[in-house]
XYZ file of C-alpha atoms in Angstrom:
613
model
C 51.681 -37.146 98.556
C 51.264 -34.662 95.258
C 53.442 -34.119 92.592
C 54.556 -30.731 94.239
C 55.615 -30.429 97.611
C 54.676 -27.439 99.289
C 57.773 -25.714 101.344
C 57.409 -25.109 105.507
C 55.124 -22.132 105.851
C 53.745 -21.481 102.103
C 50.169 -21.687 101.292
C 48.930 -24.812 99.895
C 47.093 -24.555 96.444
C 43.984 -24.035 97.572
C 44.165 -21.164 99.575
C 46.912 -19.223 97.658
C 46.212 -15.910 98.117
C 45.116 -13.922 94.562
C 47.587 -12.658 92.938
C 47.874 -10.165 89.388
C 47.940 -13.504 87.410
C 44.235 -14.554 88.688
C 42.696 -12.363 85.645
C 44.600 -14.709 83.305
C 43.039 -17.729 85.014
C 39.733 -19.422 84.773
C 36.497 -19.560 86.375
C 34.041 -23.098 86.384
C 32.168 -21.216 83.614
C 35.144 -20.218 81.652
C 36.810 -23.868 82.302
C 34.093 -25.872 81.461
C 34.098 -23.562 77.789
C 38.035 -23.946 77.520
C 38.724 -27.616 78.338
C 35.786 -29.576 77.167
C 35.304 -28.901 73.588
C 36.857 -32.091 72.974
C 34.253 -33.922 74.716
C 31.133 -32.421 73.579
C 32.398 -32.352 69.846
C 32.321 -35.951 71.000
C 28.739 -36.472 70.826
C 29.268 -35.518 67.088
C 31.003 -38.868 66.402
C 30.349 -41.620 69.305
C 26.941 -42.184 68.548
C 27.954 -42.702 64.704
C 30.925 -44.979 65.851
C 28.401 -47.446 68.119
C 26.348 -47.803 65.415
C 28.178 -48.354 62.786
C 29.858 -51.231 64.708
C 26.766 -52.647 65.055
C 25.144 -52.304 61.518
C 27.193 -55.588 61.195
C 24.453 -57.405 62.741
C 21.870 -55.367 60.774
C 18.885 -53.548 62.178
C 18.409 -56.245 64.843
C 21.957 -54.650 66.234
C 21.251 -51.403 65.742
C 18.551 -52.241 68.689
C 21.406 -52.372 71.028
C 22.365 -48.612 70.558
C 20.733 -47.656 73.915
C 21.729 -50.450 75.479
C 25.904 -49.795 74.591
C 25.506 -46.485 75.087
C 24.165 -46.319 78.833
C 27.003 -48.914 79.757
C 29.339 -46.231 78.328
C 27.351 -43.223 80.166
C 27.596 -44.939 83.468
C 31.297 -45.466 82.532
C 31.611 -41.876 82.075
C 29.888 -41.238 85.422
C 32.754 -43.419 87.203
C 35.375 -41.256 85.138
C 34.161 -38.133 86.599
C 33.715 -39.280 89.785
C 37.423 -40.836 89.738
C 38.785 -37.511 88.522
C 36.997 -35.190 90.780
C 39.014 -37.354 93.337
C 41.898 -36.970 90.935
C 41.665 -33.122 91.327
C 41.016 -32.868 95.278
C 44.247 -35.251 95.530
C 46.403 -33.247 93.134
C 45.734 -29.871 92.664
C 48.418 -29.198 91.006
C 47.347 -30.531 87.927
C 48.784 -33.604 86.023
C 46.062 -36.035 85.832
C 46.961 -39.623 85.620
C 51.050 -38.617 84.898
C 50.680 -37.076 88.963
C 48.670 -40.252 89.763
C 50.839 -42.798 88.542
C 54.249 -40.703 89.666
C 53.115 -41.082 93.596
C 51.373 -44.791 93.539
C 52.748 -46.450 90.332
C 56.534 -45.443 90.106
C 58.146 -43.329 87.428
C 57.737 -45.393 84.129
C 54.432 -46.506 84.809
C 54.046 -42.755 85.289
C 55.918 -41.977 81.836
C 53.506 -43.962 79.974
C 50.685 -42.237 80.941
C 52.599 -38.385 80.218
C 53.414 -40.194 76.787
C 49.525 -41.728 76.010
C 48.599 -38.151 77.161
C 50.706 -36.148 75.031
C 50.187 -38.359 71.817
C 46.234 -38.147 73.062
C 46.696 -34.474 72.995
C 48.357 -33.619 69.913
C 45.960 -35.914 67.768
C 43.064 -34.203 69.338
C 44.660 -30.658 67.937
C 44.956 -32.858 64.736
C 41.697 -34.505 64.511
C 39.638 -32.014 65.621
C 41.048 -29.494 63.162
C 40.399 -31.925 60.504
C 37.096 -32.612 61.129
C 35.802 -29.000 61.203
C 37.226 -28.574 57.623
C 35.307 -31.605 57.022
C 32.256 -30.690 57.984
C 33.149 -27.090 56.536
C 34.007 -28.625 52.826
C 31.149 -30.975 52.863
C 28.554 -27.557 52.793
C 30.620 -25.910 50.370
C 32.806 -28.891 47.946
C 33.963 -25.913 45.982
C 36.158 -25.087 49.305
C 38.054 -29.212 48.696
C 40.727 -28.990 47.050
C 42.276 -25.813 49.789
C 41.626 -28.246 52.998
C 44.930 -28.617 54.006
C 45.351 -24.904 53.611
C 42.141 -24.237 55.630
C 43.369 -26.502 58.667
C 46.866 -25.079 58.754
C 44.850 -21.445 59.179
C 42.448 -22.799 61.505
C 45.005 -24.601 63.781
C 46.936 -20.916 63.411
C 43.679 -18.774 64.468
C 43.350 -21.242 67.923
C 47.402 -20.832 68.662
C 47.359 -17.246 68.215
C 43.967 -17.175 70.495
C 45.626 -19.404 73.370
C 48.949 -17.407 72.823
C 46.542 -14.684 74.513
C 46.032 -16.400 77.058
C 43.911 -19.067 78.214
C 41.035 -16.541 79.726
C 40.716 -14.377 76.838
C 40.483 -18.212 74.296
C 37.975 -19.576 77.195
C 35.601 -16.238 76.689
C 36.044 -16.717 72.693
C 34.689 -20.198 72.714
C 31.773 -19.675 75.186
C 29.625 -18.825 72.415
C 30.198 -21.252 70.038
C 29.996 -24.123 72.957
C 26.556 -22.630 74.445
C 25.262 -22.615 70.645
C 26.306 -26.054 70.011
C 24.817 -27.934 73.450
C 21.899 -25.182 73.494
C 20.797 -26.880 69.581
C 21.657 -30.580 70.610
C 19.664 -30.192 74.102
C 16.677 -28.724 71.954
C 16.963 -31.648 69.105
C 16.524 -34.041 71.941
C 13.716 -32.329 73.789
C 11.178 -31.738 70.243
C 12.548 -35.220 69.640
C 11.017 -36.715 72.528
C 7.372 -35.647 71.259
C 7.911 -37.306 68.210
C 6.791 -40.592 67.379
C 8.234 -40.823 63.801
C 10.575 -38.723 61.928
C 9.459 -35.313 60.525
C 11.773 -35.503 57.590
C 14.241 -37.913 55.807
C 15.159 -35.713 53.089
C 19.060 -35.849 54.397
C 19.362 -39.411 54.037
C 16.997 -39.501 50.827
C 19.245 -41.582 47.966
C 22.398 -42.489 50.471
C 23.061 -46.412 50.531
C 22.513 -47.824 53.651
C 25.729 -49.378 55.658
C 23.689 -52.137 56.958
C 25.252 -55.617 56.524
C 23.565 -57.628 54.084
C 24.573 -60.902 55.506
C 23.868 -59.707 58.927
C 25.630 -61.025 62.067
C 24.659 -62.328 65.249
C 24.754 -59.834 68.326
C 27.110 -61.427 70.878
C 29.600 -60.165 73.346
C 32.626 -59.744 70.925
C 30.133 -56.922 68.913
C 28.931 -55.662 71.802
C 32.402 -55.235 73.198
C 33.500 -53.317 70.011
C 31.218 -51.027 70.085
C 31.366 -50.177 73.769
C 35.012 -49.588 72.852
C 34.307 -47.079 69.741
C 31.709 -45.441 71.737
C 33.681 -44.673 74.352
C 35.932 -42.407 72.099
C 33.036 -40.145 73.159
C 34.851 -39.828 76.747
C 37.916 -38.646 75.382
C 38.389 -35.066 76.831
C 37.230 -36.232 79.719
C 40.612 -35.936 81.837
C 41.528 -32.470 80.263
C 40.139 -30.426 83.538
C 42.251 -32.585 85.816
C 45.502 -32.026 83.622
C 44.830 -28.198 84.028
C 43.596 -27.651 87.565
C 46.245 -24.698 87.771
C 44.880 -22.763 85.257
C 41.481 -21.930 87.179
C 41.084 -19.206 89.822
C 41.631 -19.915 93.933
C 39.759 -22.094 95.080
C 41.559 -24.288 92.323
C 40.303 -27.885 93.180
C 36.784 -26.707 94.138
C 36.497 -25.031 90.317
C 37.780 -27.563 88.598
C 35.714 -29.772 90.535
C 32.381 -27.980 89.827
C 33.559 -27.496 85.902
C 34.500 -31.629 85.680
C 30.680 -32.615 86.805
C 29.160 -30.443 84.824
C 30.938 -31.916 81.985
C 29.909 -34.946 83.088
C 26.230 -34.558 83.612
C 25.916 -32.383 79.725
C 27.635 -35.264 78.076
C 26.053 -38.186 79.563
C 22.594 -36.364 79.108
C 23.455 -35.918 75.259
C 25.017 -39.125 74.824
C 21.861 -40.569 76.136
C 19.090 -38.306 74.568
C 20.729 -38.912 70.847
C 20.446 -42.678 71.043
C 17.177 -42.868 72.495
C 16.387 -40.891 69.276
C 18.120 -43.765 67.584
C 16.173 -46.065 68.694
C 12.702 -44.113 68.500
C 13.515 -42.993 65.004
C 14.754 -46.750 63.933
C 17.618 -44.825 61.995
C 20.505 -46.368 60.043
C 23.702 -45.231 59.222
C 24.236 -44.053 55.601
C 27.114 -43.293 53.347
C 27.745 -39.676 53.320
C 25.646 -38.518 56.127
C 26.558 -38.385 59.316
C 23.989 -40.095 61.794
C 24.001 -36.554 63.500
C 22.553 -34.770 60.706
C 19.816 -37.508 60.147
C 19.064 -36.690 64.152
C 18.585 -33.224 63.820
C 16.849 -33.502 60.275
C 13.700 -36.142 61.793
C 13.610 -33.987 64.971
C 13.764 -30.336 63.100
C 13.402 -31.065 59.872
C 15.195 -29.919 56.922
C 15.253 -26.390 57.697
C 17.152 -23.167 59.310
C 17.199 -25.366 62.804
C 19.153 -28.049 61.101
C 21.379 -25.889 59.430
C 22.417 -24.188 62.806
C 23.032 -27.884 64.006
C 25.458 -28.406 61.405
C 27.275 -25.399 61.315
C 27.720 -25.509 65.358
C 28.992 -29.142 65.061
C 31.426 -27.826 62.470
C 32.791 -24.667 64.780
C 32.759 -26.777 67.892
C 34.670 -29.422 65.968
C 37.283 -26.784 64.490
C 37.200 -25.246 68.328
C 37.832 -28.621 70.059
C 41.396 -28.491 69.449
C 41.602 -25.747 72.496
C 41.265 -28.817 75.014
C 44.967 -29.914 73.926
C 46.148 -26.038 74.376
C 44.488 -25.829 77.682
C 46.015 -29.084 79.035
C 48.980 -30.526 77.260
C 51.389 -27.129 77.926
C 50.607 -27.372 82.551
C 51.411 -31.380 81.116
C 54.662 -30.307 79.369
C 55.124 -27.876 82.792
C 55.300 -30.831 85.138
C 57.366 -32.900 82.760
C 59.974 -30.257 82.656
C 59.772 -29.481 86.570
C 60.342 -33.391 87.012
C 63.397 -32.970 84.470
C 61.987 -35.414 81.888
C 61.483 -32.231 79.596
C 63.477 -29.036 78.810
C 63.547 -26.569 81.239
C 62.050 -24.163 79.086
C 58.538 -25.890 78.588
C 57.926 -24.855 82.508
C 58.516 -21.368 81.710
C 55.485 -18.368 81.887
C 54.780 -15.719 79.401
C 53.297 -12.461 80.876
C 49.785 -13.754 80.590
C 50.093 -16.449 82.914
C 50.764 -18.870 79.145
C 53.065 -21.898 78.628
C 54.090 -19.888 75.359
C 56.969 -23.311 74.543
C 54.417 -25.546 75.388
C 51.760 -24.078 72.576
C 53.941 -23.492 70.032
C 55.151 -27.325 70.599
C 51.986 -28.524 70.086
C 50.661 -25.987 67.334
C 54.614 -27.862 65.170
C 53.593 -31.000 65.703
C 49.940 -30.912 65.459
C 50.772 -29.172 62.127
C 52.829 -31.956 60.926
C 50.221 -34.169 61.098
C 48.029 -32.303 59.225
C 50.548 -31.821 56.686
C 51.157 -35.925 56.555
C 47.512 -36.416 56.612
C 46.866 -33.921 53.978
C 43.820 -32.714 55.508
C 42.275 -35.888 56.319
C 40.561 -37.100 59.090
C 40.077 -40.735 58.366
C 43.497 -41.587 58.354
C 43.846 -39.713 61.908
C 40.731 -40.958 63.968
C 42.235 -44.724 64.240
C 44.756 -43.114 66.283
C 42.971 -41.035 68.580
C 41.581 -43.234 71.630
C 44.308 -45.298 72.279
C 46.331 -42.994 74.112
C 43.413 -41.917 76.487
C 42.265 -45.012 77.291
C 45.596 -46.224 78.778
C 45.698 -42.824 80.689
C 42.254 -43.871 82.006
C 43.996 -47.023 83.099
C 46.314 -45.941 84.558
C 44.625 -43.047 86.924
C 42.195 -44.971 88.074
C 44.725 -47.831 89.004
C 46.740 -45.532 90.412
C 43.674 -44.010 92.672
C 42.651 -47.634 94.167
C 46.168 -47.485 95.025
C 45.716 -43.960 96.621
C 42.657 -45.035 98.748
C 44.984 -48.261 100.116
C 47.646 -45.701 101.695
C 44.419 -42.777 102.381
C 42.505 -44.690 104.633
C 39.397 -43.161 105.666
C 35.358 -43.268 105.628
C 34.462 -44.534 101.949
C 37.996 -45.420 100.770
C 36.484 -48.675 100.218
C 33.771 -48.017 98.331
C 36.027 -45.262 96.139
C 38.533 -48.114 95.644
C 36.218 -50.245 94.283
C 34.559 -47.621 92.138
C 38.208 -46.949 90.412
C 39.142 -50.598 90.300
C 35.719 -51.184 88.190
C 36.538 -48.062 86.357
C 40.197 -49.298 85.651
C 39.054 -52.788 84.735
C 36.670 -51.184 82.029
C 38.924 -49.016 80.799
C 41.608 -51.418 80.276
C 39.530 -53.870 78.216
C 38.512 -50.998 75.448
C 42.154 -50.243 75.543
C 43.004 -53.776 74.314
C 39.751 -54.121 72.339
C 40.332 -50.948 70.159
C 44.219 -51.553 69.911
C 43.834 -54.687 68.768
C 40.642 -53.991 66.115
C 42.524 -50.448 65.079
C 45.885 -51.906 64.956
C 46.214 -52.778 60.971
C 44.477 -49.300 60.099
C 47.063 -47.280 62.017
C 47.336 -47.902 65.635
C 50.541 -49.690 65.426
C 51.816 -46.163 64.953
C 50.551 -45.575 68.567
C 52.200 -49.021 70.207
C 55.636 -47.665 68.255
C 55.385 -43.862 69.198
C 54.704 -44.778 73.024
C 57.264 -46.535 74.139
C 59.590 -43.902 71.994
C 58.520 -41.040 74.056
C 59.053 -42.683 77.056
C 63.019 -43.341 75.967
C 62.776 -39.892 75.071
C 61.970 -38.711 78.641
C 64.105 -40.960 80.473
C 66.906 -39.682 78.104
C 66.140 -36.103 78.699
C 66.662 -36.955 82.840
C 69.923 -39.020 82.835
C 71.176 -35.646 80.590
C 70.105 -33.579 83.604
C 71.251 -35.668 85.932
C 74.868 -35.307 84.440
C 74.402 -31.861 84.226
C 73.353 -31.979 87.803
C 76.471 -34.047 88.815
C 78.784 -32.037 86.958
C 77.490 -28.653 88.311
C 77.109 -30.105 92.081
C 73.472 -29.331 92.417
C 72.322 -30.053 95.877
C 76.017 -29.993 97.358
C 77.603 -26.731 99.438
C 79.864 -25.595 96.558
C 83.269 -24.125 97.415
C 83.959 -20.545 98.887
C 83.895 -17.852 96.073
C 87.704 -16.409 95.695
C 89.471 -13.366 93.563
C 91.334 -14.060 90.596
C 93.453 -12.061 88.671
C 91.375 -11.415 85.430
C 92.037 -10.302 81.703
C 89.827 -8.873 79.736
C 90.130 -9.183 76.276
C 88.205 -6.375 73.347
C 87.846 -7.229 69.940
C 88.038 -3.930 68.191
C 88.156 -2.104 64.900
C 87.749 1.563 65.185
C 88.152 4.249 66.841
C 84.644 5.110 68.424
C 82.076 5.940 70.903
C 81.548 2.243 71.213
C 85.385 1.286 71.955
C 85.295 3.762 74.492
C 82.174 2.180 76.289
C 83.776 -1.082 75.672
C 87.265 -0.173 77.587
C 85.452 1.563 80.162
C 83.351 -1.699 80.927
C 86.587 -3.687 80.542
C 88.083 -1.686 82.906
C 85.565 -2.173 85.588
C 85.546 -5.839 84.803
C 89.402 -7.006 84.932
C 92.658 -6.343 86.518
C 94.093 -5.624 82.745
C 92.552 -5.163 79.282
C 93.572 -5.855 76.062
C 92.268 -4.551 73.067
C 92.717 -6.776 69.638
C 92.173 -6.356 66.108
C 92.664 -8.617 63.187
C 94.488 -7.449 59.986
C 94.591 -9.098 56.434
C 97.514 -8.895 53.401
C 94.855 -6.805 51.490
C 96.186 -2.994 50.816
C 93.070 -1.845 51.630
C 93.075 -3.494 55.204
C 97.016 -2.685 55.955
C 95.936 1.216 55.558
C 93.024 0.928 57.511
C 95.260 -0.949 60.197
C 98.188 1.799 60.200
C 95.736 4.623 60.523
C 93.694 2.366 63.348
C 97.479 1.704 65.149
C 98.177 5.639 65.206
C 94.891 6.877 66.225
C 95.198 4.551 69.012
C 98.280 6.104 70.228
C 97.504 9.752 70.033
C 94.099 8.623 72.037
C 96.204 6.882 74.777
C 93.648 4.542 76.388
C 95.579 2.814 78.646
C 94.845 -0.459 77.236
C 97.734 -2.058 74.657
C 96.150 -2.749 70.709
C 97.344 -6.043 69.967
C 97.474 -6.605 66.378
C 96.278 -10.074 65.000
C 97.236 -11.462 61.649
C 94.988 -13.513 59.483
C 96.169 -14.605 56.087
C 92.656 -15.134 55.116
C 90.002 -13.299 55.805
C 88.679 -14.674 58.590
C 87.701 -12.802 62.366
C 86.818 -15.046 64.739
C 89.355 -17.932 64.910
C 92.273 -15.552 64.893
C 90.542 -14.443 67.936
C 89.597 -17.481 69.557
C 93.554 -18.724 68.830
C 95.121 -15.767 71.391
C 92.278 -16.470 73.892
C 93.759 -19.989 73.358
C 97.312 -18.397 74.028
C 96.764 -16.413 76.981
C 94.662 -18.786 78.885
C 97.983 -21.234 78.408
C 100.003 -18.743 79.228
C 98.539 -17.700 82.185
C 96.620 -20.542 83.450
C 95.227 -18.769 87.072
C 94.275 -16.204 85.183
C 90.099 -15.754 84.364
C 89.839 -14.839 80.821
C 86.827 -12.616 79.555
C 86.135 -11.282 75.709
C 83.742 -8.394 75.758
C 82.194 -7.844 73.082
C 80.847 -4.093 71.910
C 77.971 -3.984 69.972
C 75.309 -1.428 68.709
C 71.476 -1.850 69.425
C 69.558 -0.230 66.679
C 66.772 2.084 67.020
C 64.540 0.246 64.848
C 63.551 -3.384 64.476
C 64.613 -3.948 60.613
C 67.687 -1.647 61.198
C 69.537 -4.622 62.645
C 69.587 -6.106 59.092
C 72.050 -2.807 58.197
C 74.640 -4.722 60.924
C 77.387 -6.913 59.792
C 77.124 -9.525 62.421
C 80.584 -9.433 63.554
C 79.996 -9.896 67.074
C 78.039 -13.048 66.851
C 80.985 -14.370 64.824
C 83.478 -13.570 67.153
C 81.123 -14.569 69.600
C 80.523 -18.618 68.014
C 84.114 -18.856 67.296
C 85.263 -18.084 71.208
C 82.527 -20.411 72.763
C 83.599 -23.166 70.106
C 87.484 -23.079 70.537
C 87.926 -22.227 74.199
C 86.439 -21.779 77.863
C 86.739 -18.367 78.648
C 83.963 -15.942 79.364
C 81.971 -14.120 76.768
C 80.521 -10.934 77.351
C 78.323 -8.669 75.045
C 78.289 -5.429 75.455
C 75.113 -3.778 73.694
C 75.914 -0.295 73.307
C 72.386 1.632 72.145
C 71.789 4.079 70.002
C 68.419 5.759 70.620
């Protein structure tokens, strides 16, 4: 059963017809370049986290590289697999939130929305951070203005995805062909080399090795399987986003997740076979990266364009989050766990809430991290991991109740898969957890209070509004319009006339102050009023101070207790300007009347926009 239940005779996802929207949506191409920056930037920092876990046990560890990092490749094969079943079963996007809604119950299925939403918006964060980084490391001149430089950067990708999601995919083609085009090419010359052409990046760095080096058992090798496997993280974004690709959907996405499966695993394994044929060592300052693509290139134009790809696709990376987290935020609204508004569509097929929620808090982050990536990346795999967990738990389930050829086998692939997962959930949790990933086990359970808040409001408003219940008959009442006014005008006269149409009687009112200035303007209001003869009585308000609204709101008050089977309405005229700024020449009386009516009483407020172009 999917998240979204198709009605009796509609077309199920994968055969909707085209419609004018299908431009906005993406291709496998186009999808593979919008939703998996985030895991081939990866490659720039998974490598470096395996081994500089094991640098503990000195260079007899950093043997082990290979080793750690096929267990974490064929991991990432079982992810892909597990999520191309993910997409087939719910093409309607979602991930491991649809998964765990249909097999695991609601709050199992709120945890993983929550680890996917934090997931998402450090991404944004972290990514964004790290491209500075890499930018201010080439040019330290360009330090001290990092925070200013991610807050511009993290504006250039909003305004791109505010686009639309086609028009950001095409934008970061380029930069994502550039970057695995010069990684697939370090790896192939580095294959024909038997010793490194150059060391002049790592020339005068100390070495990270452990002096007092120790022993490689299972608790090392454990730890760095579990930092090398932040590498994966981006993994699940196609699956979140499977409605934001072109009919056939699930086939697209499909084709898009593998082949972000097979690049990654054949980088992730290329650069540590390097590792090990090169006998490199992590050193301070340099990333292990750079030393890659200086002994394979050497120290010249080729590296450069290594570095300055990493740093774009790093900066770039952050469009994963915009791609997945606002059809996230769409379900999570649908299911009434979110505002309404986050399911809403701007004309280019874009969750325009659901960006500019992300783009806030993403830049809040920044802002508390001024700039920094270290203090972000502790944070960042947690939340993934347990959405890992939970999918492919909730997919072993799936194959239980979808019996069929191979549902054994597929069952056992995600229960392995799971079991994995799981363990460098706990592993980095609890080795992360004094250097900020206690942030992470607080923030988690808060969002899912937050959702199950946001539905028991809804479900009052539900109850109270009768939602799902055959309401009562519609009937006539009598009705009484009430209009503010305050001169004689074009605008009263469309205001009456509307009134008119509206109600069974009408009732003009104006408020008058003690000032002589007012009283004069009042007497000549009261006697052009009766030489123009509306047909509506002027009802004159006093208001020892100068106030509008609340002498308003107080006869609303009045007639609605005076005649309680009456329905009362204030219209309100007002003028629409010609131009944009011109509003600012207005003096905002309506919207006081307006705030003062909806605070004081019940009755029905209507704005008349009167225009004048």
């Amino acid at each position: 059963m999917s998240v979204l239940t198709t009605a009796p005779g509609a077309t199920p996802a994968d055969e909707e017809p085209p419609d004018v929207g299908e431009r906005h949506r993406l291709t496998a191409i186009t999808g593979l370049a919008a939703l998996s920056l985030d895991a081939m930037a990866s490659v720039a920092y998974g490598p470096e986290a395996i081994v500089l876990v094991l640098a503990a046990a000195g260079a007899h560890g950093l043997g082990f590289t290979l080793p750690v990092t096929l267990a974490i490749a064929a991991l990432l094969a079982v992810l892909v697999a597990s999520y191309r079943q993910v997409i087939a079963a719910f093409p309607d996007g979602g991930g491991s939130y649809a998964v765990a809604r249909t097999h695991l119950g609601k709050r199992t299925s709120l945890v993983a929305a929550a680890s996917l939403v934090l997931d998402y918006v450090l991404n944004v964060a972290v990514a964004v951070t790290a491209g500075v980084a890499a930018l201010t490391s080439a040019f330290p001149v360009l330090y001290d203005d990092r925070l200013w430089l991610c807050l511009a950067v993290l504006a250039l990708i909003t305004a791109v995805n505010l686009r639309g999601i086609v028009e950001s995919a095409r934008v970061f083609i380029v930069p994502t062909v550039v970057f695995v085009g010069s990684i697939l090419v370090l790896i192939a010359v580095g294959l024909f080399r038997s010793e490194p052409v150059s060391t002049a990046t790592a020339a005068g760095h100390a070495s990270v090795l452990s002096e007092n080096a120790t022993t490689v058992g299972a608790l090392l090798l454990l730890k760095a399987f579990a930092s090398g496997c932040a590498a994966l993280t981006g993994v699940e974004a196609i699956a979140n986003a499977v409605p934001s690709f072109r009919v056939p959907r699930a086939r697209r996405a499909q084709h898009a997740e593998v082949a972000l499966g097979a690049v990654l695993g054949v980088m992730l394994i290329g650069l540590s076979v390097l590792i090990s044929r090169f006998h490199l060592q992590p050193v301070e300052g340099v990333t292990v990266l750079a030393q890659l693509a200086d002994a394979s290139l050497g120290h010249n134009w080729g590296f450069y364009v290594i570095q300055f790809a990493t740093m774009i696709l790093l900066a770039l990376s952050a469009n994963t989050s915009f791609g997945g987290l606002p059809v996230l935020l769409k379900l999570l609204a649908r299911d009434n766990h979110l505002p309404h508004v986050f399911a809403l569509k701007a004309d280019r097929q874009v969750h325009r809430h659901g960006v500019l929620a992300l783009a806030a808090v993403s830049t809040a982050l920044i802002v508390f991290s001024g700039g920094d990536t270290n203090t972000l990346v502790p944070l960042f795999a947690i939340g993934v991991f347990v959405g890992f967990t939970i999918a492919q738990a909730g997919m072993v389930l799936h194959w239980r109740t979808e019996r069929g050829p191979g549902s054994r086998g597929r069952a056992l692939l995600n229960g392995f898969g799971g079991l994995l997962t799981g363990v460098a959930a706990v592993v980095v949790t609890a080795t992360k957890f004094e250097e900020g990933a206690w942030l992470i086990v607080i923030a988690l359970p808060l969002l899912v209070v937050a959702f199950e808040a946001v539905h028991r409001a809804y479900a009052r408003i539900g109850e109270r509004l009768g939602l799902g219940r055959i309401p009562e008959h519609p009937h006539r009442d009598r009705s009484v319009v009430i209009v503010p006014v305050s001169s004689l005008s074009r605008l009263t006269s469309e205001a009456l006339t509307a009134a008119a149409s509206l109600g069974d009687e009408v009732r003009a009112v104006t408020v008058s102050h003690p000032d002589p200035e007012d009283r004069s303007a009042l007497h000549a209001l009261e006697r052009g009023w009766a030489e123009w003869d509306p047909g509506a009585p002027l009802v004159r308000l006093s208001s020892e101070r100068r106030a509008l609204g609340r002498p308003i709101a107080a006869y609303v008050r009045d007639v609605m207790a005076s005649e309680p089977a009456a329905r009362v309405t204030v219209l309100i005229p007002e003028t629409e300007p010609e131009r944009l700024w011109q509003r600012l020449l207005q003096n905002q009386r309506g919207a006081v009347v307006a705030h003062a009516v909806r605070k004081e009483t019940d009755a029905v407020i209507c704005r008349l926009r009167f225009r004048l172009f």
